[in-house]
Amino acid sequence: MNKYFAEAFGTFWLVLGGCGSAVLAAGFPDVGIGLLGVSLAFGLTVLTMAFAIGHISGCHLNPAVSIGLWVGGRFEAKELIPYIASQVLGGIIGGGILYMIASGQVGFDADASGFASNGYAEHSPGRYSMLAALITEVVMTAMFLIVIMGATDERAPQGFAPIAIGLCLTLIHLISIPVTNTSVNPARSTGVALYVGDWAMSQLWLFWVAPIIGAAIGAWIYRSLLAK
């Protein structure tokens, strides 16, 4: 069971660290960390957890990554449900801890602030359409899987995978925060959407469907076109 606990713990840290940076620190007057800081925070959560638990569970922290690695022949089908359940649970716990902290501020309103939830149309930071959000999430997750599979290939330089993967997630956020607030991770999206409810839950479907499709595409590209 230690690998399932590791996945839950790692996803908890990803949501608390990444979404927490957006909710608590990004817009703080005069010294807020902004888009660059939030992007780095997400990358750092993956980087730190990859070193902490990568040797235990592989440090997926993401249902789309687990499914993509299965498509790519790197993960067993029998582990998919336990891994995904652990990741979603960890994300919800991370979102809950963040909600308890954020609600300690006078005037806090999760729905009004968005609580780092992912969205499209009127709930996209840049008011991007549903189609733009769908394309963005598919392409970004596909690229994420290609980097993950390449960095962890036995032919790749050893010991550098966490750095490459963490920096890739940082880059993905730098590109796509204005479009969707960046998901590429259904557990991350679910972990905060539950505490917003309303529009965040009604749009959550896209942030499950698009990352999973993108992960499968990316894994197929690497396995079929790049790994040979």
Short mmCIF file of C-alpha atoms in Angstrom, two decimals:
data_model
loop_
_atom_site.label_atom_id
_atom_site.label_comp_id
_atom_site.label_asym_id
_atom_site.label_seq_id
_atom_site.Cartn_x
_atom_site.Cartn_y
_atom_site.Cartn_z
CA MET A 1 0.00 0.00 0.00
CA ASN A 2 2.96 2.36 0.36
CA LYS A 3 2.91 3.27 -3.35
CA TYR A 4 -0.75 4.27 -3.14
CA PHE A 5 -0.08 6.38 -0.09
CA ALA A 6 2.87 7.93 -1.91
CA GLU A 7 0.65 8.88 -4.86
CA ALA A 8 -1.97 10.39 -2.55
CA PHE A 9 0.66 12.29 -0.58
CA GLY A 10 2.42 13.55 -3.69
CA THR A 11 -0.81 14.77 -5.28
CA PHE A 12 -1.76 16.43 -2.01
CA TRP A 13 1.50 18.36 -2.19
CA LEU A 14 0.98 19.25 -5.85
CA VAL A 15 -2.44 20.76 -5.17
CA LEU A 16 -1.44 22.47 -1.93
CA GLY A 17 1.80 23.83 -3.38
CA GLY A 18 0.70 24.65 -6.89
CA CYS A 19 -2.87 25.82 -6.33
CA GLY A 20 -1.85 27.28 -2.98
CA SER A 21 0.67 29.53 -4.69
CA ALA A 22 -2.10 30.81 -6.97
CA VAL A 23 -4.69 31.29 -4.23
CA LEU A 24 -2.48 32.65 -1.45
CA ALA A 25 0.51 34.31 -3.08
CA ALA A 26 -0.05 35.18 -6.74
CA GLY A 27 -2.08 38.33 -6.26
CA PHE A 28 -0.68 39.54 -2.96
CA PRO A 29 -0.33 43.35 -3.18
CA ASP A 30 3.10 44.58 -4.36
CA VAL A 31 4.93 41.29 -3.75
CA GLY A 32 2.65 38.74 -5.44
CA ILE A 33 4.47 35.98 -7.30
CA GLY A 34 2.35 36.30 -10.46
CA LEU A 35 2.07 33.87 -13.37
CA LEU A 36 5.78 33.06 -13.37
CA GLY A 37 5.75 32.23 -9.67
CA VAL A 38 2.70 29.98 -9.95
CA SER A 39 4.26 28.18 -12.92
CA LEU A 40 7.44 27.58 -10.96
CA ALA A 41 5.47 26.40 -7.94
CA PHE A 42 3.75 23.67 -9.93
CA GLY A 43 7.03 22.58 -11.44
CA LEU A 44 8.69 22.53 -8.03
CA THR A 45 5.99 20.34 -6.51
CA VAL A 46 6.65 17.69 -9.14
CA LEU A 47 10.41 18.10 -8.92
CA THR A 48 10.49 17.73 -5.14
CA MET A 49 8.08 14.80 -5.06
CA ALA A 50 9.91 13.01 -7.88
CA PHE A 51 13.00 12.89 -5.67
CA ALA A 52 10.96 12.10 -2.54
CA ILE A 53 8.64 9.34 -3.81
CA GLY A 54 9.72 8.54 -7.36
CA HIS A 55 11.48 5.41 -6.16
CA ILE A 56 8.31 4.30 -4.34
CA SER A 57 5.46 4.87 -6.78
CA GLY A 58 7.00 6.43 -9.88
CA CYS A 59 5.53 9.81 -8.85
CA HIS A 60 2.69 10.01 -11.37
CA LEU A 61 0.51 12.39 -9.27
CA ASN A 62 -1.87 12.57 -12.21
CA PRO A 63 -4.54 10.18 -13.61
CA ALA A 64 -3.68 11.28 -17.15
CA VAL A 65 -0.02 10.40 -16.61
CA SER A 66 -0.92 6.96 -15.24
CA ILE A 67 -3.19 6.29 -18.22
CA GLY A 68 -0.60 7.62 -20.64
CA LEU A 69 2.12 5.42 -19.19
CA TRP A 70 -0.22 2.45 -19.54
CA VAL A 71 -0.82 3.34 -23.21
CA GLY A 72 2.94 3.67 -23.59
CA GLY A 73 3.57 0.21 -22.16
CA ARG A 74 5.21 1.51 -18.99
CA PHE A 75 2.42 0.75 -16.49
CA GLU A 76 0.19 -2.19 -15.64
CA ALA A 77 -3.57 -1.91 -16.23
CA LYS A 78 -4.35 -3.50 -12.85
CA GLU A 79 -2.74 -0.53 -11.10
CA LEU A 80 -4.75 2.16 -12.89
CA ILE A 81 -7.81 2.30 -10.62
CA PRO A 82 -5.86 2.25 -7.32
CA TYR A 83 -3.45 4.90 -8.60
CA ILE A 84 -6.20 7.17 -9.93
CA ALA A 85 -8.24 6.80 -6.75
CA SER A 86 -5.19 7.65 -4.64
CA GLN A 87 -4.36 10.68 -6.76
CA VAL A 88 -7.90 12.07 -6.67
CA LEU A 89 -8.13 11.53 -2.91
CA GLY A 90 -4.80 13.28 -2.38
CA GLY A 91 -5.93 16.17 -4.56
CA ILE A 92 -9.17 16.56 -2.62
CA ILE A 93 -7.32 16.56 0.69
CA GLY A 94 -4.87 19.14 -0.64
CA GLY A 95 -7.75 21.28 -1.84
CA GLY A 96 -9.45 20.93 1.55
CA ILE A 97 -6.39 22.05 3.49
CA LEU A 98 -5.96 24.97 1.10
CA TYR A 99 -9.63 25.91 1.52
CA MET A 100 -9.29 25.93 5.32
CA ILE A 101 -6.26 28.21 5.08
CA ALA A 102 -7.74 30.54 2.45
CA SER A 103 -11.07 30.87 4.25
CA GLY A 104 -9.21 32.38 7.19
CA GLN A 105 -8.92 35.60 5.22
CA VAL A 106 -11.69 38.14 5.75
CA GLY A 107 -13.98 38.29 2.74
CA PHE A 108 -12.74 35.09 1.11
CA ASP A 109 -15.17 33.68 -1.47
CA ALA A 110 -14.10 30.54 -3.33
CA ASP A 111 -16.65 31.03 -6.10
CA ALA A 112 -15.78 34.66 -6.71
CA SER A 113 -12.02 34.09 -6.61
CA GLY A 114 -12.16 30.89 -8.63
CA PHE A 115 -9.98 29.11 -6.05
CA ALA A 116 -7.43 28.21 -8.78
CA SER A 117 -10.07 26.16 -10.60
CA ASN A 118 -9.78 25.41 -14.29
CA GLY A 119 -12.30 26.86 -16.69
CA TYR A 120 -13.16 27.99 -20.18
CA ALA A 121 -15.27 30.74 -21.78
CA GLU A 122 -16.20 33.26 -19.06
CA HIS A 123 -14.22 31.24 -16.51
CA SER A 124 -11.01 31.21 -18.54
CA PRO A 125 -8.50 33.78 -17.23
CA GLY A 126 -8.19 35.17 -20.77
CA ARG A 127 -11.79 34.38 -21.78
CA TYR A 128 -10.73 31.66 -24.23
CA SER A 129 -13.37 29.43 -25.81
CA MET A 130 -14.16 25.82 -24.95
CA LEU A 131 -12.49 24.68 -28.18
CA ALA A 132 -9.34 26.66 -27.40
CA ALA A 133 -9.27 25.16 -23.90
CA LEU A 134 -9.76 21.64 -25.26
CA ILE A 135 -6.96 21.98 -27.80
CA THR A 136 -4.64 23.53 -25.23
CA GLU A 137 -5.17 20.79 -22.65
CA VAL A 138 -4.80 17.99 -25.21
CA VAL A 139 -1.59 19.38 -26.71
CA MET A 140 0.01 20.37 -23.39
CA THR A 141 -0.68 16.96 -21.84
CA ALA A 142 0.61 15.17 -24.93
CA MET A 143 3.87 17.11 -24.70
CA PHE A 144 4.07 16.37 -20.99
CA LEU A 145 3.85 12.63 -21.65
CA ILE A 146 6.47 12.78 -24.37
CA VAL A 147 8.88 14.52 -21.98
CA ILE A 148 8.06 12.10 -19.14
CA MET A 149 8.60 9.03 -21.30
CA GLY A 150 11.73 10.44 -22.89
CA ALA A 151 13.29 11.59 -19.63
CA THR A 152 12.64 8.22 -17.98
CA ASP A 153 13.77 6.12 -20.95
CA GLU A 154 16.60 3.81 -19.97
CA ARG A 155 18.71 5.39 -22.74
CA ALA A 156 18.30 8.90 -21.32
CA PRO A 157 20.88 10.45 -18.94
CA GLN A 158 20.22 8.97 -15.53
CA GLY A 159 19.15 11.03 -12.55
CA PHE A 160 17.91 14.08 -14.45
CA ALA A 161 14.32 13.03 -15.15
CA PRO A 162 12.79 14.93 -12.20
CA ILE A 163 14.41 18.16 -13.39
CA ALA A 164 13.24 17.75 -16.98
CA ILE A 165 9.71 16.83 -15.92
CA GLY A 166 9.44 19.63 -13.36
CA LEU A 167 10.69 22.22 -15.86
CA CYS A 168 8.32 20.87 -18.50
CA LEU A 169 5.36 21.37 -16.16
CA THR A 170 6.61 24.90 -15.44
CA LEU A 171 6.75 25.65 -19.16
CA ILE A 172 3.27 24.19 -19.69
CA HIS A 173 1.89 26.55 -17.04
CA LEU A 174 3.68 29.54 -18.54
CA ILE A 175 1.95 28.80 -21.84
CA SER A 176 -1.51 27.81 -20.73
CA ILE A 177 -2.46 29.58 -17.48
CA PRO A 178 -4.13 32.39 -19.48
CA VAL A 179 -6.22 29.85 -21.40
CA THR A 180 -7.49 27.39 -18.78
CA ASN A 181 -5.58 28.16 -15.58
CA THR A 182 -3.70 24.99 -16.62
CA SER A 183 -4.88 21.56 -15.67
CA VAL A 184 -3.14 18.74 -17.60
CA ASN A 185 -4.12 16.83 -14.45
CA PRO A 186 -7.67 15.70 -13.60
CA ALA A 187 -6.81 15.15 -9.93
CA ARG A 188 -5.52 18.73 -9.61
CA SER A 189 -8.69 20.04 -11.26
CA THR A 190 -11.00 17.94 -9.10
CA GLY A 191 -9.13 18.81 -5.91
CA VAL A 192 -10.15 22.46 -6.07
CA ALA A 193 -13.35 22.34 -8.18
CA LEU A 194 -15.16 20.45 -5.43
CA TYR A 195 -14.78 23.42 -3.09
CA VAL A 196 -16.06 25.90 -5.66
CA GLY A 197 -18.95 23.79 -6.94
CA ASP A 198 -21.29 25.48 -9.43
CA TRP A 199 -19.43 26.39 -12.65
CA ALA A 200 -16.19 24.66 -11.67
CA MET A 201 -17.93 21.31 -11.35
CA SER A 202 -20.00 21.82 -14.51
CA GLN A 203 -16.81 22.46 -16.53
CA LEU A 204 -14.73 19.77 -14.84
CA TRP A 205 -15.53 17.19 -17.54
CA LEU A 206 -13.19 18.95 -19.99
CA PHE A 207 -10.30 18.73 -17.54
CA TRP A 208 -10.72 14.98 -17.33
CA VAL A 209 -11.40 14.27 -20.99
CA ALA A 210 -8.78 16.52 -22.61
CA PRO A 211 -5.77 15.53 -20.44
CA ILE A 212 -6.56 11.82 -20.81
CA ILE A 213 -6.84 12.12 -24.60
CA GLY A 214 -3.67 14.18 -24.71
CA ALA A 215 -1.76 11.74 -22.52
CA ALA A 216 -2.78 8.81 -24.71
CA ILE A 217 -1.70 10.69 -27.84
CA GLY A 218 1.63 11.70 -26.34
CA ALA A 219 2.37 8.18 -25.12
CA TRP A 220 1.49 6.73 -28.52
CA ILE A 221 3.74 9.25 -30.30
CA TYR A 222 6.69 8.43 -28.07
CA ARG A 223 6.19 4.66 -28.16
CA SER A 224 5.47 4.44 -31.88
CA LEU A 225 7.56 7.20 -33.44
CA LEU A 226 10.33 8.22 -31.07
CA ALA A 227 11.34 5.20 -29.00
CA LYS A 228 12.34 2.98 -31.90
#
